[in-house]
PDB file of C-alpha atoms in Angstrom:
ATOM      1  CA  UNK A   1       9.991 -45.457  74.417  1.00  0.00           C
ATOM      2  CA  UNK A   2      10.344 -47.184  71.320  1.00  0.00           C
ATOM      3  CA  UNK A   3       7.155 -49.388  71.323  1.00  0.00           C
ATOM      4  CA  UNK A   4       5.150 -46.772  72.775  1.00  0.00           C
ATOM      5  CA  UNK A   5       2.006 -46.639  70.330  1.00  0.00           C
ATOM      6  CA  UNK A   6       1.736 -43.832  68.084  1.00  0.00           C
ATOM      7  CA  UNK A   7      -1.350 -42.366  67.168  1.00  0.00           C
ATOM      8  CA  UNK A   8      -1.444 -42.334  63.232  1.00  0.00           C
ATOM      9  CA  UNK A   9      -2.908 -39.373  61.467  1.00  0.00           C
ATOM     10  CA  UNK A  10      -3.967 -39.405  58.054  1.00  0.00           C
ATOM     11  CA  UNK A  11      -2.338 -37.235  55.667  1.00  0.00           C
ATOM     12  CA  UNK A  12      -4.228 -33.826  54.558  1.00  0.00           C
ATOM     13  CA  UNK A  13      -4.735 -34.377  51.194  1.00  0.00           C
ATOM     14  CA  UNK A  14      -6.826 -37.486  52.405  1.00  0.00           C
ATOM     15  CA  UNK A  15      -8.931 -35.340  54.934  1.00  0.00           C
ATOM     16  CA  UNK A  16     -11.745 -34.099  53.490  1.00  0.00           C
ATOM     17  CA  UNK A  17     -12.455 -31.855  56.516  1.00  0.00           C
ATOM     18  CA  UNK A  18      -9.341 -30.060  55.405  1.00  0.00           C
ATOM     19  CA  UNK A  19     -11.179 -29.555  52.285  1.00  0.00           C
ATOM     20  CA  UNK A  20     -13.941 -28.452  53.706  1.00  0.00           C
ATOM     21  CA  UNK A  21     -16.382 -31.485  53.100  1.00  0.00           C
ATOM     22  CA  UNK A  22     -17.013 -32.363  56.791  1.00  0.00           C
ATOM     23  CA  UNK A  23     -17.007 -36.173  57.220  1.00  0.00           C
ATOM     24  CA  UNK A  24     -13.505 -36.796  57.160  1.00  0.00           C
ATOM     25  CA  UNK A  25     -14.220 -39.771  55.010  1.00  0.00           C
ATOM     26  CA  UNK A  26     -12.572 -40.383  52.222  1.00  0.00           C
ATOM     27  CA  UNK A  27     -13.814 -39.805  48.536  1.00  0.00           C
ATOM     28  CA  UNK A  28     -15.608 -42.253  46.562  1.00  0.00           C
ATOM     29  CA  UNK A  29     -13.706 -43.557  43.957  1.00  0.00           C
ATOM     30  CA  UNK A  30     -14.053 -45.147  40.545  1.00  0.00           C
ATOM     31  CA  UNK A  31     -12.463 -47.288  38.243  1.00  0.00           C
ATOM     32  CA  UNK A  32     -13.516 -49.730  35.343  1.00  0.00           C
ATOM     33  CA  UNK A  33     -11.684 -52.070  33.506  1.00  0.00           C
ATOM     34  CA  UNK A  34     -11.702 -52.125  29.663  1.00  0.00           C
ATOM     35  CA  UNK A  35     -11.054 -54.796  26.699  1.00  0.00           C
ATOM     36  CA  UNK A  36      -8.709 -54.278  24.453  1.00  0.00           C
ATOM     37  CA  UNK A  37      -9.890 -55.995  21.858  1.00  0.00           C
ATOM     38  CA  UNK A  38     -10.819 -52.526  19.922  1.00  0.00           C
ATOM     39  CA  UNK A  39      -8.502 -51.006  17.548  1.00  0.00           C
ATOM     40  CA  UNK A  40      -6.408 -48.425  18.916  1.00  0.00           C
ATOM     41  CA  UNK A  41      -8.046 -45.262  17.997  1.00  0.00           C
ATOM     42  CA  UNK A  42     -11.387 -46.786  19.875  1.00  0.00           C
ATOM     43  CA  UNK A  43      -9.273 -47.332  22.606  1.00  0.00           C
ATOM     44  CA  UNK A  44      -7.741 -44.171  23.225  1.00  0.00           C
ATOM     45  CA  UNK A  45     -11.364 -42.529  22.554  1.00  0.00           C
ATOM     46  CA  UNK A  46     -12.684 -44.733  24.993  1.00  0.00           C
ATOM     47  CA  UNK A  47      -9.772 -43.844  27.900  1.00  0.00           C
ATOM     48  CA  UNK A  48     -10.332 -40.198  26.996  1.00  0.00           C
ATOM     49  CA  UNK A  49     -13.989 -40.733  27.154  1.00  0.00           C
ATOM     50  CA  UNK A  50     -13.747 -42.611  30.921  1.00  0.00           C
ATOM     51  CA  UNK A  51     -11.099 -39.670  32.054  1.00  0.00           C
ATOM     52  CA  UNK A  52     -13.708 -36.772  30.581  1.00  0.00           C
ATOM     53  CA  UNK A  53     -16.547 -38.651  32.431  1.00  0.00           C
ATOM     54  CA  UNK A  54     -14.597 -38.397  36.001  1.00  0.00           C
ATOM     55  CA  UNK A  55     -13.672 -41.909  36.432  1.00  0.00           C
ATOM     56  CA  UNK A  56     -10.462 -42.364  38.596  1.00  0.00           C
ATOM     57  CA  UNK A  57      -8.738 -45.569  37.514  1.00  0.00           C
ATOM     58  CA  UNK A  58      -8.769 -47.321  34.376  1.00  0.00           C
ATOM     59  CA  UNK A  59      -6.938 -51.025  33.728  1.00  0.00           C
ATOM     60  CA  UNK A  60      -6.337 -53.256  30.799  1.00  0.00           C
ATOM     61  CA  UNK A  61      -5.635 -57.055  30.995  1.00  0.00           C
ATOM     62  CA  UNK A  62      -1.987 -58.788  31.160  1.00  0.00           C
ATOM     63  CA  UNK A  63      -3.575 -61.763  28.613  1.00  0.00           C
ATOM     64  CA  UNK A  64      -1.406 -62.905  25.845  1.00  0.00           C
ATOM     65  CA  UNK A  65      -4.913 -64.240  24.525  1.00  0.00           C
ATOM     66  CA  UNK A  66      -8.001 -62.714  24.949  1.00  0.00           C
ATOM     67  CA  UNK A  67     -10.198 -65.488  27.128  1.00  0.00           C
ATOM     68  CA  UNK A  68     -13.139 -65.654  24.813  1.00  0.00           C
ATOM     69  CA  UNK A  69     -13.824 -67.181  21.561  1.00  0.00           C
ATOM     70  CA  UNK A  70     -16.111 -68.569  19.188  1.00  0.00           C
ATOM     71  CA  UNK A  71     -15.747 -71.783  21.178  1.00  0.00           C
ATOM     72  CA  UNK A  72     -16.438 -70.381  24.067  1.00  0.00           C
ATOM     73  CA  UNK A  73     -19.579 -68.734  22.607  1.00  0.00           C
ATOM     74  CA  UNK A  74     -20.758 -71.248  20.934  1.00  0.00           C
ATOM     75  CA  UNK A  75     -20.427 -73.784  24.383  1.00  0.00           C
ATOM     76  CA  UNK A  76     -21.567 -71.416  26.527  1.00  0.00           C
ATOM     77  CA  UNK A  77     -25.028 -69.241  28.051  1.00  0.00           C
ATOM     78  CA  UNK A  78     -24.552 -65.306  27.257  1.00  0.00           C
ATOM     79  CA  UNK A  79     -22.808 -63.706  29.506  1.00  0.00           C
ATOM     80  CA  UNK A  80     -24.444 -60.179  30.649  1.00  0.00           C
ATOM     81  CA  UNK A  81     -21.220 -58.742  29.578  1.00  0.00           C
ATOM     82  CA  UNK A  82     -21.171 -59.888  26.717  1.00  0.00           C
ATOM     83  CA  UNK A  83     -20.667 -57.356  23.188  1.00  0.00           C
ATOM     84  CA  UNK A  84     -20.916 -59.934  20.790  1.00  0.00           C
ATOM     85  CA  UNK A  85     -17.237 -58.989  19.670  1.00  0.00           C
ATOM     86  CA  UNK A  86     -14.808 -61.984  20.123  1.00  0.00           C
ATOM     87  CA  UNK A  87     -10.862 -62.054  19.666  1.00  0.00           C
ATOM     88  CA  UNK A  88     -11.382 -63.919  16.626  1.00  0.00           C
ATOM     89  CA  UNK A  89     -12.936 -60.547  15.177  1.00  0.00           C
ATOM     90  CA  UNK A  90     -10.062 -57.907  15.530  1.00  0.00           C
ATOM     91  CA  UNK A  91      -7.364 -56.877  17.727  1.00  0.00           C
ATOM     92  CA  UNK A  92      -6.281 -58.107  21.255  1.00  0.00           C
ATOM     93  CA  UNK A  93      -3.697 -55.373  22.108  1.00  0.00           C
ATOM     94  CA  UNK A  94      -0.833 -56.540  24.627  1.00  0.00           C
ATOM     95  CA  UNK A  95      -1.583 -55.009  27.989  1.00  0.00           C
ATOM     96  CA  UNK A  96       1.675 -53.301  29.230  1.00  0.00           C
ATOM     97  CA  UNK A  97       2.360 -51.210  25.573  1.00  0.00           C
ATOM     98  CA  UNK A  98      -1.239 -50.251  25.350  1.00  0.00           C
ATOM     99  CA  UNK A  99      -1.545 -48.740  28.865  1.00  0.00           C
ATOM    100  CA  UNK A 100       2.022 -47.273  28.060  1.00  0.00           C
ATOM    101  CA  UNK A 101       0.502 -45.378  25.313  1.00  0.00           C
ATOM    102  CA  UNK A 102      -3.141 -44.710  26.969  1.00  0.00           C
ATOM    103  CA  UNK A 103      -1.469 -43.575  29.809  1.00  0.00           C
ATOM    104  CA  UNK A 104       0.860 -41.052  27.572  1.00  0.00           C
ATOM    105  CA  UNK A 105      -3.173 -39.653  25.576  1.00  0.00           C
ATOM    106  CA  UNK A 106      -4.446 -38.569  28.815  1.00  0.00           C
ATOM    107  CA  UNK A 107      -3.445 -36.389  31.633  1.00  0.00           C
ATOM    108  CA  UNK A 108      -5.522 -37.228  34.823  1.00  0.00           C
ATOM    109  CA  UNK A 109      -6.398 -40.790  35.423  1.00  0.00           C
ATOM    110  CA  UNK A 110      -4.307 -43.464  36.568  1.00  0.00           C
ATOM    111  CA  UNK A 111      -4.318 -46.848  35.843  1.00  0.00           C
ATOM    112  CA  UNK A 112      -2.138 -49.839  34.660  1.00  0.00           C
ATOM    113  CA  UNK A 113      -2.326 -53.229  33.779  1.00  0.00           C
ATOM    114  CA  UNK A 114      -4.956 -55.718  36.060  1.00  0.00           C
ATOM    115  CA  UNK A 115      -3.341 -57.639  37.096  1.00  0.00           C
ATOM    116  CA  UNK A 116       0.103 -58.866  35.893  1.00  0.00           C
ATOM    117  CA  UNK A 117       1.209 -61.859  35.732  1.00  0.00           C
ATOM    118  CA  UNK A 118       3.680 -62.784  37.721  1.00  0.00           C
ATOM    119  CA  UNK A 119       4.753 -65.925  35.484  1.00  0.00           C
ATOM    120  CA  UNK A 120       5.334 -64.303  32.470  1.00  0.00           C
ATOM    121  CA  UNK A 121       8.336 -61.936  33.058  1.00  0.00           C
ATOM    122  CA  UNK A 122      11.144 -61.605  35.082  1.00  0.00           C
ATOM    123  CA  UNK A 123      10.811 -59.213  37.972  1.00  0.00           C
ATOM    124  CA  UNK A 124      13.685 -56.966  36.950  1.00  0.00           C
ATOM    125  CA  UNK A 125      12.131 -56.634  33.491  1.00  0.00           C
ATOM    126  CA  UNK A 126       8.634 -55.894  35.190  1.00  0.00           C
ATOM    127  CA  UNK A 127       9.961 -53.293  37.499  1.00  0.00           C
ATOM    128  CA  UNK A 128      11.746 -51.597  34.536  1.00  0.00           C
ATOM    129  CA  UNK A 129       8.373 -51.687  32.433  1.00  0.00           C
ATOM    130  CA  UNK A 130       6.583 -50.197  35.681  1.00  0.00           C
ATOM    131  CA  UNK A 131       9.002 -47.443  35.865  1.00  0.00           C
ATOM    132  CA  UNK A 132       8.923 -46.697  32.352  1.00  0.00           C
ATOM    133  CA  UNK A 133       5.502 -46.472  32.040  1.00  0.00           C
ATOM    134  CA  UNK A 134       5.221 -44.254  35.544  1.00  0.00           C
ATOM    135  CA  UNK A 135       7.759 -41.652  33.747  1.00  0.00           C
ATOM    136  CA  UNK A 136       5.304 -41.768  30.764  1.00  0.00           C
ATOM    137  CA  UNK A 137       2.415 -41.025  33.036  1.00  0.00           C
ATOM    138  CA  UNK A 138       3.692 -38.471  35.430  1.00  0.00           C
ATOM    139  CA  UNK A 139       3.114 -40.630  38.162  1.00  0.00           C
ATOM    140  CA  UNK A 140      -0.118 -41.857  37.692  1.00  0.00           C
ATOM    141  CA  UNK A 141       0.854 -45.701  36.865  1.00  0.00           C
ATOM    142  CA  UNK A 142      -0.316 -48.512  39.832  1.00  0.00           C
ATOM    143  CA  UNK A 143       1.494 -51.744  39.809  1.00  0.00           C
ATOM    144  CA  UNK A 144      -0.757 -55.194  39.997  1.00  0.00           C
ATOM    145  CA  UNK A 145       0.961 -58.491  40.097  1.00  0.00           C
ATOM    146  CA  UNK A 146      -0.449 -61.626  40.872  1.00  0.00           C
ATOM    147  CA  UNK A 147       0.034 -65.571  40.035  1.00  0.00           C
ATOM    148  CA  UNK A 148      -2.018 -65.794  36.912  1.00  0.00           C
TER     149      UNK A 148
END
């Protein structure tokens, strides 16, 4: 019978008690976003830093502007966040060609860009960047999109 439920069975490689861990719950993973407001060689140390360090995903923004400024500072209580470097002080790297090239420097993590915006490209063009940049990473690219 077609609408007969079927029992669904995870796939081994998410079983840990194929493993040998026991629970049968899955790992614990984590990921971090990161600015990109550092030049590129800070960057890519940083991404190498996070992949050494075991993290599991790492994003960048889809902002054509980074979202702070001196305004903003000036108008505003510090945030906890807060590095004292605004985009008025150095680079705000485009999101989809910097996690094209972080995602070429390292070998393990994935990532991609958090999350894109949905307004500022056509589909076919984003779905051409994705694959691109999935070929670049072996596989390790995830796809966000979102309304702004």
């Amino acid at each position: 019978d077609v609408y007969k439920r079927q029992r669904v069975t995870r796939p081994a490689m998410c079983d840990n008690t194929a493993r040998g861990r026991g629970s049968g719950m899955l790992p614990f993973r984590l990921g971090i976003n990161t600015d990109q407001h550092l030049p590129w060689a800070e960057m890519l140390a940083r991404w190498q830093l996070l992949e050494a360090l075991g993290v599991d995903n790492v994003w960048v923004a889809d902002h054509l502007l980074p979202w702070w400024t001196d305004d903003f500072h000036r108008t505003s209580q510090q945030v906890p966040w807060d590095d004292g470097v605004t985009g008025d002080d150095g680079p705000f790297l485009e999101g989809w060609t910097l996690v094209s090239a972080l995602m070429a420097r390292t070998t393990r993590i994935r990532g991609g860009v958090l999350v894109t915006d949905n307004l500022f490209r056509h589909p076919a063009i984003v779905a051409k960047m994705a694959a691109t940049v999935d070929q670049i990473s072996g596989g390790r690219f995830e796809l966000g999109i979102g309304a702004g």
